[in-house]
Structure formats: C-alpha cells, structure tokens
mmCIF file of C-alpha atoms in Angstrom:
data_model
loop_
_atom_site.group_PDB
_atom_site.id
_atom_site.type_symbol
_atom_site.label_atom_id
_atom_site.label_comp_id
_atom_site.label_asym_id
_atom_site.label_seq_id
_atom_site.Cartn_x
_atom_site.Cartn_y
_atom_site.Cartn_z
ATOM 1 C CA UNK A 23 62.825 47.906 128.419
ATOM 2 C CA UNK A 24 60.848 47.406 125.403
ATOM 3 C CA UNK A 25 62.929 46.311 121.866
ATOM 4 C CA UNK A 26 62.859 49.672 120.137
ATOM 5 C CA UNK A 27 64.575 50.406 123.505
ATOM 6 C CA UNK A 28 67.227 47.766 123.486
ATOM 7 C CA UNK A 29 67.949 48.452 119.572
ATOM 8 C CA UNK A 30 68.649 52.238 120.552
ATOM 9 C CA UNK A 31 70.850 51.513 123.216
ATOM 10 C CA UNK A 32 72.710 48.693 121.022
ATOM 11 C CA UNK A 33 72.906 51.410 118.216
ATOM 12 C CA UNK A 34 74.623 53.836 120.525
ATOM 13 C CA UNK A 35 76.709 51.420 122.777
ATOM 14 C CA UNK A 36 78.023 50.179 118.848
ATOM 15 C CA UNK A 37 78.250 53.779 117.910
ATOM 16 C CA UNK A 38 80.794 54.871 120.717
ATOM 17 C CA UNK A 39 82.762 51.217 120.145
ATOM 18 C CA UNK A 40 83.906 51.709 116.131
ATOM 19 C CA UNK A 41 83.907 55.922 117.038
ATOM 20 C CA UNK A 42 85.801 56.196 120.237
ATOM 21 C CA UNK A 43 89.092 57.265 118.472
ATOM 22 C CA UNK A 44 86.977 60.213 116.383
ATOM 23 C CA UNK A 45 84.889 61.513 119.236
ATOM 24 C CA UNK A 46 88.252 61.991 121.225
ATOM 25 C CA UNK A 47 89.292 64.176 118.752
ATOM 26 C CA UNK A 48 86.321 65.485 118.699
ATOM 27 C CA UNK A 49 86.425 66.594 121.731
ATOM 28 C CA UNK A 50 90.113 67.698 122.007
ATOM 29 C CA UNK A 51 89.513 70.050 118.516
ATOM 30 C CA UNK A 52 86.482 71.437 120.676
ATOM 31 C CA UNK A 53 87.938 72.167 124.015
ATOM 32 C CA UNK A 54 86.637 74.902 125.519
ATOM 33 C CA UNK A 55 89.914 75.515 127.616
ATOM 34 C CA UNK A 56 92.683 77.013 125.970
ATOM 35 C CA UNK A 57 95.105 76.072 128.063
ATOM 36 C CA UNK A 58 94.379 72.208 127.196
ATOM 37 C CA UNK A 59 97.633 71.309 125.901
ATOM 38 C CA UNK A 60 95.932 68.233 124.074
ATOM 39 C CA UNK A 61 94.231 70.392 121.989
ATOM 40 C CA UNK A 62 97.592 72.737 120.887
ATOM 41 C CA UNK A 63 98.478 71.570 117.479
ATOM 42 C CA UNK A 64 101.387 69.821 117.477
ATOM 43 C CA UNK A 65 104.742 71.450 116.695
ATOM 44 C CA UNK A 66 105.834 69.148 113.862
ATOM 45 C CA UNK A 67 102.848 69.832 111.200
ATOM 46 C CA UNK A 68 102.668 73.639 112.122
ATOM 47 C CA UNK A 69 103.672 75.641 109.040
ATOM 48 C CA UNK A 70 106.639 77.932 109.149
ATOM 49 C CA UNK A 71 105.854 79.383 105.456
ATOM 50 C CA UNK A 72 102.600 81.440 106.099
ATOM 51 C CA UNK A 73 101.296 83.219 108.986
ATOM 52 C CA UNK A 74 97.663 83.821 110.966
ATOM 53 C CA UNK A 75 96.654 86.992 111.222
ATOM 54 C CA UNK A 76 94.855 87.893 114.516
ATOM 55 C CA UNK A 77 92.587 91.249 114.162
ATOM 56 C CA UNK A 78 91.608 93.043 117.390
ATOM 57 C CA UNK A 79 87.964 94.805 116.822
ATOM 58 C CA UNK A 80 86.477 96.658 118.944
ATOM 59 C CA UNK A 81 84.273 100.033 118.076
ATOM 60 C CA UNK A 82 81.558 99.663 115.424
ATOM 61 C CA UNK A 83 82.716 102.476 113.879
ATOM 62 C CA UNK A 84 86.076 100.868 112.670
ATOM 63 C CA UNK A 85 84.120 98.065 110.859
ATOM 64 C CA UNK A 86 84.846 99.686 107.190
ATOM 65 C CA UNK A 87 88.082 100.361 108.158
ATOM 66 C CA UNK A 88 88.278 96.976 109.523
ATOM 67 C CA UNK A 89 86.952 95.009 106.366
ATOM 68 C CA UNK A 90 89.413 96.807 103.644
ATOM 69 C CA UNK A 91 92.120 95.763 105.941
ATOM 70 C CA UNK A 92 90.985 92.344 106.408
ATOM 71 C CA UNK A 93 90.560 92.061 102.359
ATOM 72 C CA UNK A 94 94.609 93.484 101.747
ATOM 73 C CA UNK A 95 95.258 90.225 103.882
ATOM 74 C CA UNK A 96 93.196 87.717 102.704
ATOM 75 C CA UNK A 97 94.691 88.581 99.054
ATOM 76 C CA UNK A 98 98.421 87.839 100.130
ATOM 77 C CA UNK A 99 99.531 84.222 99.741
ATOM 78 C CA UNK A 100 101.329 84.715 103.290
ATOM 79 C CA UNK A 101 98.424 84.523 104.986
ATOM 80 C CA UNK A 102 97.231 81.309 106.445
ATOM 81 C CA UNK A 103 93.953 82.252 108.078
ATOM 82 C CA UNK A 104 92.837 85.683 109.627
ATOM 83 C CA UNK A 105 90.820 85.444 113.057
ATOM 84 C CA UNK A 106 88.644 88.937 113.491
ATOM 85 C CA UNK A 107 88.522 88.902 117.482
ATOM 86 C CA UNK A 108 85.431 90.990 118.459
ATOM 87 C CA UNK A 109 85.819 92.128 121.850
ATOM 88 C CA UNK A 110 82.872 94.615 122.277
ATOM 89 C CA UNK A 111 79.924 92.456 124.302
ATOM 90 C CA UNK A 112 77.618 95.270 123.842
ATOM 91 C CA UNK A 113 77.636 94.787 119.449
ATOM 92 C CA UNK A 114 73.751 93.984 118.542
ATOM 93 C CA UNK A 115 74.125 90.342 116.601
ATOM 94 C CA UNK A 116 72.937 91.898 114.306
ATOM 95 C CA UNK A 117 75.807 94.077 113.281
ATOM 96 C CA UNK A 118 78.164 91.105 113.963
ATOM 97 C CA UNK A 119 76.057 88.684 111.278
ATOM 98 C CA UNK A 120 76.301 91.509 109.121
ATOM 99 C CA UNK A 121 80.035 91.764 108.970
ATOM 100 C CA UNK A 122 80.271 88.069 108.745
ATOM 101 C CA UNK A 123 78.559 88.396 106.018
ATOM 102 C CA UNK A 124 81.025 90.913 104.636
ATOM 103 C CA UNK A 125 83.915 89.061 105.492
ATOM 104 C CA UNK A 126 83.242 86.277 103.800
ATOM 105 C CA UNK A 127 82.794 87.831 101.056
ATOM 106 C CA UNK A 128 86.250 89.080 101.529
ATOM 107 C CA UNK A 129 87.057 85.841 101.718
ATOM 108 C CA UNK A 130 88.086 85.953 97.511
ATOM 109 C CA UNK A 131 92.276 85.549 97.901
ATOM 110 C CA UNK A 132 94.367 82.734 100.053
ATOM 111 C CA UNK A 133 92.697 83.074 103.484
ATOM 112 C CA UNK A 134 90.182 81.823 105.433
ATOM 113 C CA UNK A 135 88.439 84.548 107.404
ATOM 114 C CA UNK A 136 86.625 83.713 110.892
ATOM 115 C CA UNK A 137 84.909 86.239 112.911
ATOM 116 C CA UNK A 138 85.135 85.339 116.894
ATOM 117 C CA UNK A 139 82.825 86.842 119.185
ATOM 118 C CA UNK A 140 84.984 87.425 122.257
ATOM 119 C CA UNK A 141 83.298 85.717 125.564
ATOM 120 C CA UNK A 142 84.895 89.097 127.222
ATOM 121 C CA UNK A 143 86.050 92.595 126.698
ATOM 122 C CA UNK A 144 89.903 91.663 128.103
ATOM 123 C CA UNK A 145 92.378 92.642 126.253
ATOM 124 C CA UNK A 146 93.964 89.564 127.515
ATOM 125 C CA UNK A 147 91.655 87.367 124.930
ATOM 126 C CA UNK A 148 93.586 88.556 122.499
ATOM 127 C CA UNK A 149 96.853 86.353 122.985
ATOM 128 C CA UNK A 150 94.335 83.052 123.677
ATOM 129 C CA UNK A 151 96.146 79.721 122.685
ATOM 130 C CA UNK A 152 93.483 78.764 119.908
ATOM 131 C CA UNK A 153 93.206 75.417 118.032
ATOM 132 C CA UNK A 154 92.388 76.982 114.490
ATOM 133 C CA UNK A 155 95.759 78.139 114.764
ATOM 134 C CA UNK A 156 98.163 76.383 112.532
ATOM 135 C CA UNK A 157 101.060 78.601 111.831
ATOM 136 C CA UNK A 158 104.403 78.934 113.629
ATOM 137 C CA UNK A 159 104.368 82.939 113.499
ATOM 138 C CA UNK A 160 101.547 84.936 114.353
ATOM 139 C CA UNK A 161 100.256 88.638 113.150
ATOM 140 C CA UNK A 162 98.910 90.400 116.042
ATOM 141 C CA UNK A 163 97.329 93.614 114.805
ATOM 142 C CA UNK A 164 94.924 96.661 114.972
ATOM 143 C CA UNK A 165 91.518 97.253 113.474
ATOM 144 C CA UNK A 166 92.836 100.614 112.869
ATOM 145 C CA UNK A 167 96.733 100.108 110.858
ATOM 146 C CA UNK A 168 97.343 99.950 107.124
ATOM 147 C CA UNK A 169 100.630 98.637 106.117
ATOM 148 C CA UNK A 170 101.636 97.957 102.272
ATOM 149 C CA UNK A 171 101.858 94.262 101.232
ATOM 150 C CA UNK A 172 105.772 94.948 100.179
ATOM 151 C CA UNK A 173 106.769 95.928 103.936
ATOM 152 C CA UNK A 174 104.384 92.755 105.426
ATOM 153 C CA UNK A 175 106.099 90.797 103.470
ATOM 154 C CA UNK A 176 109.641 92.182 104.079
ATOM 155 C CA UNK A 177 108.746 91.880 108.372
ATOM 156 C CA UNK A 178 107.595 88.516 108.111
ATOM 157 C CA UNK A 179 110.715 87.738 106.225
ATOM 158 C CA UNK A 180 112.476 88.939 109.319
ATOM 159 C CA UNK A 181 110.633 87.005 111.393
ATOM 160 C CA UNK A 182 111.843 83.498 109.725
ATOM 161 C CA UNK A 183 115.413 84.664 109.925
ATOM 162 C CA UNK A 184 114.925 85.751 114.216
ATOM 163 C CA UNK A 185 111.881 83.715 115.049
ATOM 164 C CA UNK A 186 112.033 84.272 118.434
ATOM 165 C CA UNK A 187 111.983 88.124 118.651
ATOM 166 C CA UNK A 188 108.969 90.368 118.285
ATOM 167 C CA UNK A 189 109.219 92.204 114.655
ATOM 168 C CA UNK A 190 106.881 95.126 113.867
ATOM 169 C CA UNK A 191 106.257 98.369 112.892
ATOM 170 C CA UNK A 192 105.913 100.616 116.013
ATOM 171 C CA UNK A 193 108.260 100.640 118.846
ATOM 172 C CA UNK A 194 108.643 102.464 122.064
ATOM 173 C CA UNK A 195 110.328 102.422 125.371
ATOM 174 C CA UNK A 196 110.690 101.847 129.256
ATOM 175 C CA UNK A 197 112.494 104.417 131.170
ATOM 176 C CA UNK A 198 112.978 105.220 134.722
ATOM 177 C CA UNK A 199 112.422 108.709 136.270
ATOM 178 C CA UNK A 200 115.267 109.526 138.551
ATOM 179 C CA UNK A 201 113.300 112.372 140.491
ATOM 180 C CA UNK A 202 110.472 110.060 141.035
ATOM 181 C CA UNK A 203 111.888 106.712 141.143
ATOM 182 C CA UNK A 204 109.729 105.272 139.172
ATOM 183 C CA UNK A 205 109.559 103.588 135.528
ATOM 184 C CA UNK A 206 108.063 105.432 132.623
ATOM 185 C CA UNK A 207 106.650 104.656 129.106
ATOM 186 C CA UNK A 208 108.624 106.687 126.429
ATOM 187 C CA UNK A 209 109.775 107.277 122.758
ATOM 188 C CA UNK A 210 113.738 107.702 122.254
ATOM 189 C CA UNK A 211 115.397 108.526 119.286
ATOM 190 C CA UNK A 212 117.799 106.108 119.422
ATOM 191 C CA UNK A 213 116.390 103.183 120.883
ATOM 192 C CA UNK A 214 113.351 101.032 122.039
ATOM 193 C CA UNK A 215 112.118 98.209 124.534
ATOM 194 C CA UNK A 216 108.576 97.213 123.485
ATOM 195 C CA UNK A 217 107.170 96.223 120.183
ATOM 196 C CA UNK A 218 103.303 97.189 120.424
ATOM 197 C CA UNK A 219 100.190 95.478 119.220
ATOM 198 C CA UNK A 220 99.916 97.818 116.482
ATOM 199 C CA UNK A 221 101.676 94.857 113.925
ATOM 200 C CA UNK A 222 103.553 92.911 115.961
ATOM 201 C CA UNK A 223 104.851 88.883 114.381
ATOM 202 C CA UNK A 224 105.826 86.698 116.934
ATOM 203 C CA UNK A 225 105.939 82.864 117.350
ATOM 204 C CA UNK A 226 103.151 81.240 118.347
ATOM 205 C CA UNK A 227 104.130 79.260 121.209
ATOM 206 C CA UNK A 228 104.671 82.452 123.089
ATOM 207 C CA UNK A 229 100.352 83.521 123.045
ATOM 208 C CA UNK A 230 100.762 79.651 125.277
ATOM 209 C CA UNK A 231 103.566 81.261 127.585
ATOM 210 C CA UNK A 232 101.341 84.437 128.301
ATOM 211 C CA UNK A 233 97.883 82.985 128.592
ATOM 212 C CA UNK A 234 98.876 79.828 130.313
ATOM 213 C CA UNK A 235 102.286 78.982 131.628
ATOM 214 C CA UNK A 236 104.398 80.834 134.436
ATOM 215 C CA UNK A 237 101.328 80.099 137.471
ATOM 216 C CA UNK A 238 100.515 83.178 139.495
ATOM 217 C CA UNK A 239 102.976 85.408 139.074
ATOM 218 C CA UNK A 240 101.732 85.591 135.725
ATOM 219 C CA UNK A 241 98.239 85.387 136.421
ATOM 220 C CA UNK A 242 98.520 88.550 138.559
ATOM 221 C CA UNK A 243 100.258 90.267 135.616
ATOM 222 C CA UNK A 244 97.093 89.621 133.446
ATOM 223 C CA UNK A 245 94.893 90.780 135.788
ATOM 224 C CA UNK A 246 96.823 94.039 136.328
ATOM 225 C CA UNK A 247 95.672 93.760 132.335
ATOM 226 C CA UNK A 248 92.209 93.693 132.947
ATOM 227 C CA UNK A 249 92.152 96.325 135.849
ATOM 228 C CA UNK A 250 93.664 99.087 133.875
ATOM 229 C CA UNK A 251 92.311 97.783 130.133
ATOM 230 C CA UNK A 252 95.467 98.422 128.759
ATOM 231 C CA UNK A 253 98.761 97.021 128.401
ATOM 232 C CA UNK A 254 98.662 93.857 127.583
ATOM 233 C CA UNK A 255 101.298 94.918 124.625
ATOM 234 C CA UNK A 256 103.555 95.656 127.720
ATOM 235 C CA UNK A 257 103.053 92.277 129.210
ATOM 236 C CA UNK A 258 103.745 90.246 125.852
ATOM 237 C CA UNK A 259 107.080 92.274 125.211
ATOM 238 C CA UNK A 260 107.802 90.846 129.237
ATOM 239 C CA UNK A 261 107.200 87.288 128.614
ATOM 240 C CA UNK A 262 109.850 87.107 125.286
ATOM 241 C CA UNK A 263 112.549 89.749 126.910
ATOM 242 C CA UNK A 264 112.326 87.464 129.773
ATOM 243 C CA UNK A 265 112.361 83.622 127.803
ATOM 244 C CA UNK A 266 115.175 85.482 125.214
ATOM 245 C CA UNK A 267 116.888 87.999 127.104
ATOM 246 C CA UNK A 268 116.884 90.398 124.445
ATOM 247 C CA UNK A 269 114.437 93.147 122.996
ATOM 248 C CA UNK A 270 112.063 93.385 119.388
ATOM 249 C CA UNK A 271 113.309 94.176 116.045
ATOM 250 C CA UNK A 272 112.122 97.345 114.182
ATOM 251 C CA UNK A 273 111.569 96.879 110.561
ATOM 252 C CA UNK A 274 110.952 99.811 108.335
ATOM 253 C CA UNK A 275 108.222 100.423 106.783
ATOM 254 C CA UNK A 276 107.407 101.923 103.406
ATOM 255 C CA UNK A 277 103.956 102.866 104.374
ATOM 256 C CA UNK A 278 102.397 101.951 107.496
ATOM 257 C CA UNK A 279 99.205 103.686 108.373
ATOM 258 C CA UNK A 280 97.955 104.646 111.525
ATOM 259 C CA UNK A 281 94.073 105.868 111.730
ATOM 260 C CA UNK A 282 94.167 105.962 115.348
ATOM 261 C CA UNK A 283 96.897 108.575 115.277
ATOM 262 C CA UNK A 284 95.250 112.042 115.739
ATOM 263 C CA UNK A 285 98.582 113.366 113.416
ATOM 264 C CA UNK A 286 96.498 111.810 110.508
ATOM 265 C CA UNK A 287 93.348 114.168 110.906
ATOM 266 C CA UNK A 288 94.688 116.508 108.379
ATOM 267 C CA UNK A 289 96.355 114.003 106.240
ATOM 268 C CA UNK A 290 94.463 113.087 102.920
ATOM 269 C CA UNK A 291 97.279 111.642 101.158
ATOM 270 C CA UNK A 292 95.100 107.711 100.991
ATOM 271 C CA UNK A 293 92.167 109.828 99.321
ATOM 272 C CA UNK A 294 88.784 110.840 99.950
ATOM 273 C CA UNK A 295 87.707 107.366 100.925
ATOM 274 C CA UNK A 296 89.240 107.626 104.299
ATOM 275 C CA UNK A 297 88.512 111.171 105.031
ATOM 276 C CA UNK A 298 85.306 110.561 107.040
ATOM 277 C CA UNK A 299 86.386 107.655 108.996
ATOM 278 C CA UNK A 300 89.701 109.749 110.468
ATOM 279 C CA UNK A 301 87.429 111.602 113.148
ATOM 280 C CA UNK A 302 85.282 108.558 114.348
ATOM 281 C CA UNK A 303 88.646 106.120 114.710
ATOM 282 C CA UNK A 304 90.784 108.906 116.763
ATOM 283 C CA UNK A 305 88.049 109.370 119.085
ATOM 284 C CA UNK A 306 87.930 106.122 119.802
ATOM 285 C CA UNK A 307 91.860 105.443 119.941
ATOM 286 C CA UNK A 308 93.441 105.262 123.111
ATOM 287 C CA UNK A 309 96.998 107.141 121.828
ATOM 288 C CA UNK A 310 94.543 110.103 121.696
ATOM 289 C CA UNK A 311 94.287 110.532 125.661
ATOM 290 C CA UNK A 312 98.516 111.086 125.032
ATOM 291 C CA UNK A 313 98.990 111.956 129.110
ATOM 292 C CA UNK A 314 96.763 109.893 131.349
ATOM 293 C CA UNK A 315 97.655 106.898 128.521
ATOM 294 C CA UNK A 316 101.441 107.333 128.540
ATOM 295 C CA UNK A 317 101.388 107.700 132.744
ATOM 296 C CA UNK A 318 98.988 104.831 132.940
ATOM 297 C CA UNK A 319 101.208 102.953 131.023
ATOM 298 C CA UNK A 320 104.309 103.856 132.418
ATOM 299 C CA UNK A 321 102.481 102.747 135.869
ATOM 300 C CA UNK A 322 102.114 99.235 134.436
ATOM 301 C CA UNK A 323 105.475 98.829 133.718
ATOM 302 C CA UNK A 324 106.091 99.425 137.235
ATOM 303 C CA UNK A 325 103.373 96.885 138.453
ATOM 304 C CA UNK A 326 104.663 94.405 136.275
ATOM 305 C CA UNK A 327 108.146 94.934 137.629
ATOM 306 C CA UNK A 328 107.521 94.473 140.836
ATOM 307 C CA UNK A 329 105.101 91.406 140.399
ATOM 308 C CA UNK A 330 107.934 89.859 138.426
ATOM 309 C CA UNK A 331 110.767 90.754 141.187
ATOM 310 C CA UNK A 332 113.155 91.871 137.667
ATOM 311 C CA UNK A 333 113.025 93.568 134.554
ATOM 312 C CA UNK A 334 113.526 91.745 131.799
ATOM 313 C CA UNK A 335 113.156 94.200 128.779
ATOM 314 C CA UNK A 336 116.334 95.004 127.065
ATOM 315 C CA UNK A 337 116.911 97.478 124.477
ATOM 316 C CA UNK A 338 117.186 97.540 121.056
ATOM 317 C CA UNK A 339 119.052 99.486 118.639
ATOM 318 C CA UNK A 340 118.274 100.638 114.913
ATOM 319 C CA UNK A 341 116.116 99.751 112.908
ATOM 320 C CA UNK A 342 116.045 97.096 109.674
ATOM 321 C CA UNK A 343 114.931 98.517 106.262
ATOM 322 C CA UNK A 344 114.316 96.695 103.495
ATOM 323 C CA UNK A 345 117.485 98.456 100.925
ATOM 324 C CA UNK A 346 120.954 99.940 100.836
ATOM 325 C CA UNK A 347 121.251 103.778 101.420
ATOM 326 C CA UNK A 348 118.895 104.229 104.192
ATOM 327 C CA UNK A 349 120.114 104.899 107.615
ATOM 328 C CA UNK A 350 119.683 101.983 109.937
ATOM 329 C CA UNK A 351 119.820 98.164 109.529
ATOM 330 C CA UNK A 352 120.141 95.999 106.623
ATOM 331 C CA UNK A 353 119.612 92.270 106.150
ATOM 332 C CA UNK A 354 122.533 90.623 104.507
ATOM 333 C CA UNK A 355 123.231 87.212 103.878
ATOM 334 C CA UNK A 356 120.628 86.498 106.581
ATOM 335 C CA UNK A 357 122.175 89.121 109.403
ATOM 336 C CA UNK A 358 121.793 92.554 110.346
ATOM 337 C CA UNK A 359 124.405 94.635 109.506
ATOM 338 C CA UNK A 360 124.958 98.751 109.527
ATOM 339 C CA UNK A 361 123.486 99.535 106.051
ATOM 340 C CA UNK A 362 126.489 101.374 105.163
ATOM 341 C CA UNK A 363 128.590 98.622 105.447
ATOM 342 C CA UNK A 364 130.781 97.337 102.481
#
C-alpha cells in the first residue's frame, strides 16, 4: 500500500470515528423500510397544532385540478407539509418534473410541498408510515375534492377534540343482505360506518397500525387491497373501529366539492374554469362505475370479515356542523350535543 493509500484510508477510518453518531442518523432518516420503527419520529416532538396533508394522484388529467387544490392548502397555516403521492408508474418523467415544477411554485403560503413518485400503483402506498411526517393528525385526500378553508378548519378542529376517530366529509355504510347473506356497501339516511378517503383526518400512528402491525391477518387484508384495487378506505375504517370500538365522525361541510361525482357534470356553480375538466375527472372516477363499484365493494367488506374472524365497524349517528339551527350535531364546550339543545 503506497502513502496516498494509507492517508485515504486514515482519512476515512477518522471520518467514520468523529461521524458515527451522524451517519446513524443518516441512515435511520433514509430507511428505505417503512416499517423501521427507528426511523418513526418520535411521539414527544410530533406536533399536535398543524396537520400533513397526503394527496393521492393518479390520472394526468387531474393534474390542474390537482395543483389549485394543492395551492388552497399550502396557503392555510394548518398545514404542516403536503406529500403529492403519484401512483401512476406509466407518467413520462417528464410530466412528473413538470408538475414539480408547478408545485413548487405553489409552494408561496405555510407548506412545504413534496411530490413522491410511488414505487407502485397500490392503493395500499397510500397509508405508508413515512419519516417526513411530523404531525400527530394526518389529511388523507383526493386529487379530485374541493373543500372551503372554513369547513377544513372546523374538521380538523374536531379532530383535536376526538383524536382517535376518523373525521371527514363523506360517509357511507356496511350492511348485510338478509336474502343473500352477505354484507353490502350502502348509503343510509340516518347513519354510517366508514369514513372514505375522499378527506378523511386521522392520527398518524394508525397509517403504522395498517401498513405494519397486526402480522398476517393483516397482511392478507392488504393484499385483498391490491387484488381488487380498491378499498383500502374500507380497510383503514377496520383497523380504528377495531383499536376504538367505535365508528367516524361526520362533520358538515359548507362546501365540499366532488369532481369525481358524475352529479357535478351539469353543475357550473365554481365557474367556467372547471367546466372542461368535469368530463375528463368523472371518466376517470371510480364512483362512476356506481354497480360493479358498490358490489365490489360490498364484496370486500365480506373478505375482510372473514379474514378478521369479527366485524369491528360500528355505527355512527348524526352529523357535527359547525353552528346552531342546523339539524344534526353541535360542538359545545368541547362535546357533541343535539344542536337543538338548550
């Protein structure tokens, strides 16, 4: 070994000695597992006042739809960080450099915005334990739903007051079929079991209870997930029924906008500026196959069921709005309460 040799190896072997403590943590921030519970954040220095926002994207045709909605967040001072989590592995580079680029120019308000290129298409990805994380509650939403700042703020309010509930927007509900014996995904007027994906807050140490804890039973669950590319909304509302034995909270909202609902197509009440994205996001939206989705659905409820041996969702009832007069739920004094209670 010649001396520019030996000086290189010295230099490195010092290196590592005085760095040891920093390249740890270098390598526990970087950890390509998300399941390494070494590189969780810890629970003490998480903060309980803001939120992350978690953006599911998908179809390139959402993207301008996608970056206003990304912007409305980034402006609110509730917002911790937003993570846009591409799951399409067949978007040119391209296109996805592009809307970085776009992003971060979005980036103008309270947020930091971070586009993640998705090393899959499961939906499962979307509820990945992930470092960057550093929030208690969680936003889990759609690249496709509009909901005023006054009603985000008003759920996440709800949230710190029943942190360990689901609270969002759009609800509905397992049933059973008594002719068929056999569970069903429906809508009833009165009440509800499952809080979807569609804006849903929840606490962050559940997306480590669904993507890593509860061995193979779980497993099995997520890969009933990835065979039917669908309800992983289902699965989520599962895992805190079953930790909490009880079901999601339904806050009103003032305006909450749905572009994957085929019910908008002849709505122009947000303007012009919408009016030619409507067509492109219903086609893509999977509420618009209404039959094959809802039985498909209702089929994973079943599979889930009988992979868990028990049903854990429970039903909810009412819904919480936001001021006195309107029929439901109102918070007072930091409880729910019928809203025409004295």
């Amino acid at each position: 070994m010649n001396s520019l040799q030996r000086t290189f190896v010295i230099l490195i072997f010092v290196f590592f000695f005085y760095s040891v403590d920093v390249l740890v943590l270098s390598f526990r921030t970087l950890s390509s597992d998300p399941c390494d519970t070494t590189a969780q954040e810890d629970p003490r220095t998480i903060r309980s006042d803001q939120l992350t926002v978690l953006i599911n994207g998908y179809s390139e045709s959402r993207i301008p739809l996608l970056q206003s909605i990304v912007s409305t967040y980034a402006a609110s001072s509730l917002v911790s960080s937003i993570l846009v989590l591409w799951g399409n592995p067949s978007t040119p580079s391209q296109t996805l450099a592009q809307l970085a680029r776009n992003l971060t120019h979005s980036s103008f308000g309270f947020s930091t915005i971070s586009l993640i290129r998705q090393s899959s298409n499961s939906l499962n990805n979307r509820f990945l334990p992930r470092p960057s994380i550093k929030t208690r509650a969680v936003l889990i939403c759609d690249d496709d739903v509009e909901v005023d700042h006054k009603s985000f703020e008003f759920a996440f309010r709800m949230w710190g007051s029943n942190p360990d509930r689901l609270i969002g927007f759009f609800v509905r509900s397992h049933d059973v079929d008594l002719s068929k014996k056999e569970w069903i995904y429906t809508i009833h007027p009165d009440k509800y079991s499952i809080m979807l994906t569609k804006f849903m807050i929840l606490k962050s140490e559940y997306l480590f209870q669904y993507s890593c804890a509860r061995g193979p039973v779980m497993a099995n669950m997520r890969k009933i997930v990835d065979k039917v590319n669908n309800c992983e909304d289902i699965l989520m509302n599962f895992v805190v029924a079953d930790e909490v034995n009880a079901g999601p909270i339904m806050v009103v909202a003032e305006r909450a906008r749905d572009w994957g609902d085929a019910r908008n197509d002849h709505d122009d009440s947000d303007g012009a500026g919408r009016g030619g994205l409507i067509g492109e996001v219903t086609q893509v939206g999977l509420s618009s196959r209404k039959q094959k989705h809802m039985k498909r659905r209702g089929e994973c409820i079943g599979e889930f069921h009988r992979v868990l041996g028990r049903m854990p969702l429970r039903y909810s009832y009412g819904k919480v709005v936001n001021s006195v007069g309107e029929q439901g739920l109102c918070q007072k004094g930091g409880k729910l309460v019928l809203c025409d209670q004295e």
